[in-house]
Amino acid sequence: MSLDHRLSPEHEELRRTVEAFAHDVVAPKIGEYWEQHQFPYEIVQEMARMGLFGLPFPEEYGGMGGDYLALCLAIEELARVDSSVAVTLEAGVSLGSMPIYLFGTEEQKREWLPRLCSGEALGAFGLTEPGGGTDAGGTRTTARLDEATGEWVINGSKCFITNSGTDITALVTVTAVTGRKPDGSPLISSIIVPSGTPGFTVAAPYSKVGWNASDTRELSFTDVRVPQANLLGELGRGYAQFLRILDEGRIAISALATGLAQGCVDESVKYAKTREAFGRPIGSNQALQFKIADMEMRAHTARVAWRDAASRMLHGEPFKKEASMAKLYSSEVAVTNAREATQVHGGYGFMNEYPVARMWRDSKILEIGEGTSEVQRMLIARELGL
């Protein structure tokens, strides 16, 4: 495969458009939302009007007719300014809408995708459980088919679910045990649960270290009944379906991490040029120049990694290992760059009024969500035959 990560004119135009939106619209407002732990409905509505939530989906379902690269470019540019806004888009598309597009029936696609693509509504992805974490195969949530009524009866709980409790959340797709294999292992299926279904309870937002302007909640299901037709994809294939979703999602999270890492460079360069010490800009000191140069090198390399994984995916080539490498590297780069950017800013880097303080607190989750760094190393080793 030829490796050419230069963007097409269409992709570059999109990147520039989202870059301008992030700096002109998101940057002036997001700090207040973040400080007050509020979901930025106004910003999300503007993102919806731009068509960002429909980027990778066909026009017949209300999408923009773009591709996954377009989505990741938008996520990276948003994350250069703020990760809460970026993850709202990432989770809304790759975790909320994509399962329905990839595995849904035609009826399910036409019922849900137009609203999700328009940004009028958000979807969420209910996989992680309080006692599970990385062990997604250990799902305890159950769904029993009531033959008399033709309904699934769901009981259980989920945790750390993004976009699950906003005023515009329309559905959560949950994984649940729907039976047992001959060897006793669980059959896990995916089921669409519309918001407001009786017995479906959304807890108050978590108090988090970072991503304070994104919506993250715990969910509980007590005898929740939904039609049998709400099964998403094949019975018993829910776990396999979402492993595929997570493979693709790791590319998007890598783009987000790259954006955060690049945002740390942007802020550090700007600060180093204007902050003076001992009668000259601190950026004239070689020690600081080298620190920022290393930050730029890491962000650039992370970008090459996620674009390579995205290119392989779009060409129909194997990409699991590349997605894991991109996610692992970019998330660790984001944490490193955030720490270094805080150091460049000195005492001001510890003040929330400066974006790097927010980036520092937002970065750590990137080494945990969508598969921990340890899991990524395990997957890479497995792909190497170890």
Coordinates of C-alpha atoms in Angstrom, one line a residue:
M1 CA 0.0 0.0 0.0
S2 CA 1.3 3.4 -0.9
L3 CA 1.5 5.7 2.2
D4 CA 0.3 9.2 1.3
H5 CA -1.3 11.1 4.1
R6 CA -1.8 14.3 2.1
L7 CA -5.4 15.4 2.3
S8 CA -7.7 15.7 -0.7
P9 CA -9.0 19.3 -1.3
E10 CA -12.3 18.3 0.1
H11 CA -10.8 16.9 3.3
E12 CA -8.5 19.9 3.7
E13 CA -11.4 22.3 3.3
L14 CA -13.3 20.4 6.0
R15 CA -10.3 20.5 8.3
R16 CA -9.9 24.2 7.9
T17 CA -13.6 24.8 8.4
V18 CA -13.6 22.9 11.7
E19 CA -10.3 24.5 12.8
A20 CA -11.9 27.9 12.3
F21 CA -15.0 26.9 14.1
A22 CA -13.0 25.5 17.1
H23 CA -11.0 28.7 17.5
D24 CA -13.8 31.2 16.8
V25 CA -16.8 29.5 18.4
V26 CA -15.6 26.8 20.8
A27 CA -12.6 28.4 22.4
P28 CA -14.3 31.6 23.7
K29 CA -17.1 29.7 25.4
I30 CA -16.0 26.3 26.4
G31 CA -14.0 27.3 29.5
E32 CA -17.2 28.5 31.3
Y33 CA -19.1 25.3 30.4
W34 CA -16.1 23.2 31.6
E35 CA -15.8 25.1 34.9
Q36 CA -19.5 24.7 35.6
H37 CA -19.7 21.1 34.5
Q38 CA -22.4 22.0 32.0
F39 CA -23.1 20.2 28.6
P40 CA -22.5 22.8 25.8
Y41 CA -25.9 22.5 24.0
E42 CA -25.3 25.8 22.1
I43 CA -22.0 24.6 20.7
V44 CA -23.4 21.1 19.9
Q45 CA -26.3 22.7 18.0
E46 CA -23.8 24.7 15.9
M47 CA -21.9 21.5 15.2
A48 CA -25.1 19.9 14.1
R49 CA -25.9 22.7 11.7
M50 CA -22.4 22.2 10.2
G51 CA -23.3 18.5 9.5
L52 CA -20.5 17.1 11.7
F53 CA -22.7 14.4 13.3
G54 CA -23.5 13.0 9.8
L55 CA -20.1 13.2 8.3
P56 CA -19.4 9.5 7.6
F57 CA -22.9 8.4 6.6
P58 CA -24.7 8.3 3.2
E59 CA -27.0 11.1 2.2
E60 CA -29.9 8.6 2.0
Y61 CA -29.9 8.4 5.8
G62 CA -29.4 12.1 6.3
G63 CA -25.7 12.0 6.4
M64 CA -23.1 14.1 4.6
G65 CA -21.8 11.4 2.3
G66 CA -18.2 11.6 3.7
D67 CA -16.0 9.0 5.3
Y68 CA -14.4 8.0 8.6
L69 CA -11.3 10.1 7.8
A70 CA -13.5 13.2 7.6
L71 CA -14.9 12.4 11.0
C72 CA -11.5 12.0 12.5
L73 CA -10.2 15.2 11.0
A74 CA -13.1 17.1 12.6
I75 CA -12.5 15.4 16.0
E76 CA -8.8 16.3 15.9
E77 CA -9.4 19.9 15.2
L78 CA -12.0 20.2 17.9
A79 CA -9.7 18.5 20.4
R80 CA -7.0 21.0 19.7
V81 CA -9.2 23.5 21.6
D82 CA -11.4 21.2 23.8
S83 CA -11.7 17.5 24.4
S84 CA -15.3 17.6 25.9
V85 CA -16.7 18.9 22.6
A86 CA -14.5 16.5 20.6
V87 CA -15.6 13.4 22.6
T88 CA -19.2 14.4 22.3
L89 CA -18.9 14.2 18.5
E90 CA -16.7 11.0 18.7
A91 CA -19.0 9.1 20.9
G92 CA -22.2 10.4 19.2
V93 CA -21.0 9.2 15.8
S94 CA -18.7 6.2 16.3
L95 CA -20.5 4.7 19.3
G96 CA -24.0 6.1 19.0
S97 CA -24.8 6.1 15.3
M98 CA -22.3 3.7 13.8
P99 CA -23.6 0.5 15.4
I100 CA -27.0 1.2 13.9
Y101 CA -25.5 2.0 10.5
L102 CA -23.3 -1.1 10.4
F103 CA -25.6 -3.7 12.0
G104 CA -29.1 -2.3 12.0
T105 CA -32.0 -3.4 9.8
E106 CA -33.2 -1.0 7.1
E107 CA -36.2 -0.1 9.3
Q108 CA -33.9 0.7 12.2
K109 CA -31.6 2.8 10.0
R110 CA -34.5 4.8 8.6
E111 CA -36.0 5.3 12.1
W112 CA -32.9 6.5 13.9
L113 CA -30.2 7.7 11.6
P114 CA -31.8 10.8 10.1
R115 CA -32.2 12.3 13.6
L116 CA -28.8 11.2 14.7
C117 CA -27.1 12.4 11.6
S118 CA -28.7 15.8 11.9
G119 CA -27.5 16.2 15.4
E120 CA -31.1 16.7 16.5
A121 CA -30.6 13.6 18.7
L122 CA -27.7 11.8 20.3
G123 CA -27.1 8.1 20.7
A124 CA -25.0 6.3 23.3
F125 CA -23.3 3.0 23.6
G126 CA -23.9 0.9 26.8
L127 CA -21.1 -1.6 27.1
T128 CA -19.1 -1.0 30.3
E129 CA -20.5 -2.3 33.6
P130 CA -19.6 -1.4 37.2
G131 CA -18.0 -4.7 37.9
G132 CA -16.6 -5.3 34.4
G133 CA -14.4 -2.5 33.0
T134 CA -12.0 -4.1 30.6
D135 CA -13.7 -7.4 30.9
A136 CA -16.6 -6.6 28.6
G137 CA -17.1 -10.3 27.9
G138 CA -18.2 -10.6 31.6
T139 CA -21.4 -8.8 31.0
R140 CA -24.0 -9.3 33.7
T141 CA -26.9 -7.3 32.2
T142 CA -29.5 -9.7 31.0
A143 CA -32.2 -9.5 28.4
R144 CA -35.0 -12.2 28.4
L145 CA -37.4 -12.6 25.6
D146 CA -41.0 -12.6 26.8
E147 CA -42.6 -14.8 24.2
A148 CA -46.1 -13.8 25.3
T149 CA -45.6 -10.1 24.5
G150 CA -42.7 -10.3 22.0
E151 CA -40.6 -8.0 24.2
W152 CA -37.1 -8.0 25.6
V153 CA -37.1 -7.6 29.4
I154 CA -33.8 -6.0 30.4
N155 CA -32.2 -6.0 33.9
G156 CA -28.7 -4.7 34.8
S157 CA -26.6 -1.6 34.9
K158 CA -23.9 0.2 32.8
C159 CA -21.3 2.8 33.9
F160 CA -19.2 5.6 32.3
I161 CA -21.6 6.0 29.4
T162 CA -21.0 9.1 27.3
N163 CA -23.9 11.1 25.9
S164 CA -26.4 9.0 27.8
G165 CA -28.3 11.6 29.8
T166 CA -28.5 14.8 27.8
D167 CA -31.8 16.5 26.9
I168 CA -31.3 15.3 23.3
T169 CA -30.3 11.7 24.0
A170 CA -32.7 9.5 22.0
L171 CA -31.3 6.0 22.6
V172 CA -28.8 3.8 24.3
T173 CA -27.7 0.6 22.6
V174 CA -26.9 -1.9 25.4
T175 CA -25.1 -5.2 25.4
A176 CA -26.9 -7.9 27.4
V177 CA -26.7 -11.7 28.0
T178 CA -29.6 -13.2 26.0
G179 CA -28.7 -16.9 26.5
R180 CA -25.9 -19.4 27.0
K181 CA -23.8 -21.4 24.6
P182 CA -23.5 -25.2 24.9
D183 CA -20.2 -24.7 26.9
G184 CA -22.0 -22.4 29.3
S185 CA -20.4 -19.1 28.1
P186 CA -22.8 -16.2 27.6
L187 CA -24.5 -15.2 24.4
I188 CA -24.3 -11.4 24.3
S189 CA -26.6 -9.4 22.1
S190 CA -27.1 -5.7 21.4
I191 CA -30.5 -4.1 22.0
I192 CA -31.7 -0.6 21.3
V193 CA -33.3 1.1 24.4
P194 CA -35.1 4.4 23.6
S195 CA -34.7 7.1 26.2
G196 CA -37.6 7.4 28.6
T197 CA -38.5 3.7 28.4
P198 CA -40.1 2.8 31.8
G199 CA -37.6 1.2 34.1
F200 CA -34.6 2.8 32.3
T201 CA -33.0 5.1 34.9
V202 CA -30.2 7.6 34.1
A203 CA -28.2 8.7 37.2
A204 CA -26.9 12.2 37.8
P205 CA -23.7 13.1 36.0
Y206 CA -20.4 11.9 37.4
S207 CA -18.1 14.3 39.1
K208 CA -15.0 13.8 36.9
V209 CA -11.4 14.9 36.8
G210 CA -11.7 16.0 33.2
W211 CA -14.1 16.1 30.2
N212 CA -16.3 18.2 32.5
A213 CA -18.4 19.6 29.6
S214 CA -19.3 16.2 28.3
D215 CA -22.1 14.0 29.6
T216 CA -21.1 10.8 31.4
R217 CA -23.6 8.7 33.5
E218 CA -24.4 5.4 35.1
L219 CA -27.5 3.7 33.8
S220 CA -29.8 1.1 35.4
F221 CA -32.4 -1.2 33.8
T222 CA -35.2 -2.7 35.9
D223 CA -37.6 -4.9 34.0
V224 CA -37.2 -2.6 31.0
R225 CA -39.3 -3.7 28.1
V226 CA -38.6 -3.0 24.5
P227 CA -39.9 -4.7 21.3
Q228 CA -38.2 -7.8 20.0
A229 CA -37.5 -5.8 16.8
N230 CA -35.1 -3.6 18.8
L231 CA -32.5 -6.3 18.6
L232 CA -29.5 -4.8 16.8
G233 CA -27.8 -7.2 14.4
E234 CA -27.7 -11.0 15.0
L235 CA -28.8 -12.7 18.2
G236 CA -25.6 -13.6 20.2
R237 CA -23.3 -11.4 18.0
G238 CA -23.4 -8.3 20.2
Y239 CA -19.9 -8.8 21.7
A240 CA -18.3 -9.4 18.3
Q241 CA -20.2 -6.4 16.8
F242 CA -18.9 -4.1 19.4
L243 CA -15.3 -5.4 19.2
R244 CA -15.5 -4.1 15.6
I245 CA -17.0 -0.8 16.8
L246 CA -14.1 -0.4 19.3
D247 CA -11.5 -1.1 16.6
E248 CA -12.8 1.8 14.6
G249 CA -13.4 3.9 17.6
R250 CA -9.7 3.6 18.6
I251 CA -8.8 5.5 15.4
A252 CA -11.2 8.3 16.4
I253 CA -9.9 8.4 19.9
S254 CA -6.4 8.5 18.6
A255 CA -7.3 11.5 16.4
L256 CA -8.8 13.2 19.6
A257 CA -5.6 12.5 21.5
T258 CA -3.5 13.9 18.7
G259 CA -5.6 17.0 18.7
L260 CA -5.0 17.5 22.4
A261 CA -1.3 16.9 22.0
Q262 CA -1.2 19.5 19.1
G263 CA -3.3 21.9 21.2
C264 CA -0.6 21.7 23.9
V265 CA 2.0 22.7 21.3
D266 CA -0.2 25.6 20.0
E267 CA -0.7 27.0 23.5
S268 CA 3.0 26.5 24.5
V269 CA 4.3 28.3 21.4
K270 CA 1.9 31.2 21.9
Y271 CA 2.9 31.5 25.6
A272 CA 6.6 31.1 25.0
K273 CA 6.5 34.0 22.5
T274 CA 4.7 36.4 24.8
R275 CA 5.8 35.5 28.3
E276 CA 9.0 37.3 29.3
A277 CA 11.5 36.5 32.0
F278 CA 14.8 38.2 32.7
G279 CA 14.1 40.7 30.0
R280 CA 13.3 38.4 27.1
P281 CA 10.7 36.0 25.8
I282 CA 11.0 32.6 27.5
G283 CA 10.8 31.0 24.0
S284 CA 14.3 32.3 23.3
N285 CA 15.7 29.8 25.8
Q286 CA 17.0 26.7 24.1
A287 CA 15.9 24.4 26.9
L288 CA 12.3 25.5 26.3
Q289 CA 12.7 25.4 22.5
F290 CA 13.8 21.8 22.7
K291 CA 10.9 20.9 25.0
I292 CA 8.4 22.3 22.6
A293 CA 10.2 20.8 19.6
D294 CA 9.8 17.4 21.2
M295 CA 6.1 18.1 21.8
E296 CA 5.6 18.9 18.1
M297 CA 7.5 15.8 17.1
R298 CA 5.2 13.6 19.2
A299 CA 2.0 15.2 17.9
H300 CA 3.2 14.8 14.3
T301 CA 4.1 11.2 14.8
A302 CA 0.7 10.5 16.5
R303 CA -1.1 12.1 13.5
V304 CA 0.8 9.8 11.0
A305 CA -0.2 6.8 13.1
W306 CA -3.9 7.5 13.2
R307 CA -4.1 8.5 9.6
D308 CA -2.2 5.3 8.6
A309 CA -4.8 3.2 10.5
A310 CA -7.7 5.2 9.0
S311 CA -6.2 4.7 5.5
R312 CA -6.0 1.0 6.0
M313 CA -9.5 0.8 7.3
L314 CA -10.9 2.8 4.3
H315 CA -9.0 0.6 1.9
G316 CA -10.5 -2.5 3.4
E317 CA -7.2 -3.7 4.7
P318 CA -6.5 -5.2 8.2
F319 CA -6.1 -2.4 10.7
K320 CA -6.6 -3.8 14.2
K321 CA -2.9 -3.6 15.1
E322 CA -2.4 -0.2 13.6
A323 CA -5.5 1.1 15.4
S324 CA -4.2 -0.2 18.7
M325 CA -0.7 1.2 18.1
A326 CA -2.2 4.6 17.1
K327 CA -4.4 4.7 20.2
L328 CA -1.7 3.6 22.5
Y329 CA 0.9 6.0 21.2
S330 CA -1.3 9.1 20.8
S331 CA -2.9 8.7 24.2
E332 CA 0.5 8.5 25.9
V333 CA 1.7 11.4 23.8
A334 CA -1.3 13.5 24.9
V335 CA -0.5 12.9 28.6
T336 CA 3.1 13.7 28.0
N337 CA 2.5 16.9 26.0
A338 CA -0.1 18.1 28.5
R339 CA 2.4 17.7 31.4
E340 CA 5.1 19.5 29.4
A341 CA 2.7 22.3 28.4
T342 CA 1.8 22.8 32.0
Q343 CA 5.5 23.1 32.8
V344 CA 6.1 25.6 30.0
H345 CA 3.3 27.8 31.5
G346 CA 4.7 27.5 35.0
G347 CA 2.3 28.6 37.7
Y348 CA -0.2 29.8 35.1
G349 CA -0.4 26.2 33.8
F350 CA -2.0 25.3 37.1
M351 CA -4.7 27.9 36.7
N352 CA -7.9 26.7 35.0
E353 CA -8.2 30.0 33.1
Y354 CA -5.4 28.7 30.8
P355 CA -6.4 25.9 28.3
V356 CA -3.4 23.8 29.2
A357 CA -4.7 23.2 32.7
R358 CA -7.9 21.9 31.1
M359 CA -5.9 19.8 28.7
W360 CA -3.8 18.3 31.5
R361 CA -6.9 17.1 33.3
D362 CA -8.6 15.9 30.1
S363 CA -5.6 13.9 28.9
K364 CA -5.4 11.0 31.4
I365 CA -8.7 9.4 30.4
L366 CA -7.3 8.8 27.0
E367 CA -5.0 6.1 28.4
I368 CA -8.0 4.4 29.9
G369 CA -11.1 4.8 27.6
E370 CA -11.7 2.7 24.5
G371 CA -9.3 0.1 25.9
T372 CA -6.5 0.8 28.4
S373 CA -2.9 1.1 27.4
E374 CA -2.4 -2.3 28.8
V375 CA -5.1 -3.8 26.6
Q376 CA -3.6 -2.1 23.5
R377 CA -0.2 -3.7 24.2
M378 CA -2.0 -7.1 24.7
L379 CA -3.8 -6.7 21.3
I380 CA -0.6 -5.6 19.5
A381 CA 1.3 -8.6 20.9
R382 CA -1.6 -10.9 19.9
E383 CA -1.5 -9.5 16.3
L384 CA 2.2 -10.3 16.3
G385 CA 1.4 -14.0 17.0
L386 CA 2.5 -13.9 20.7

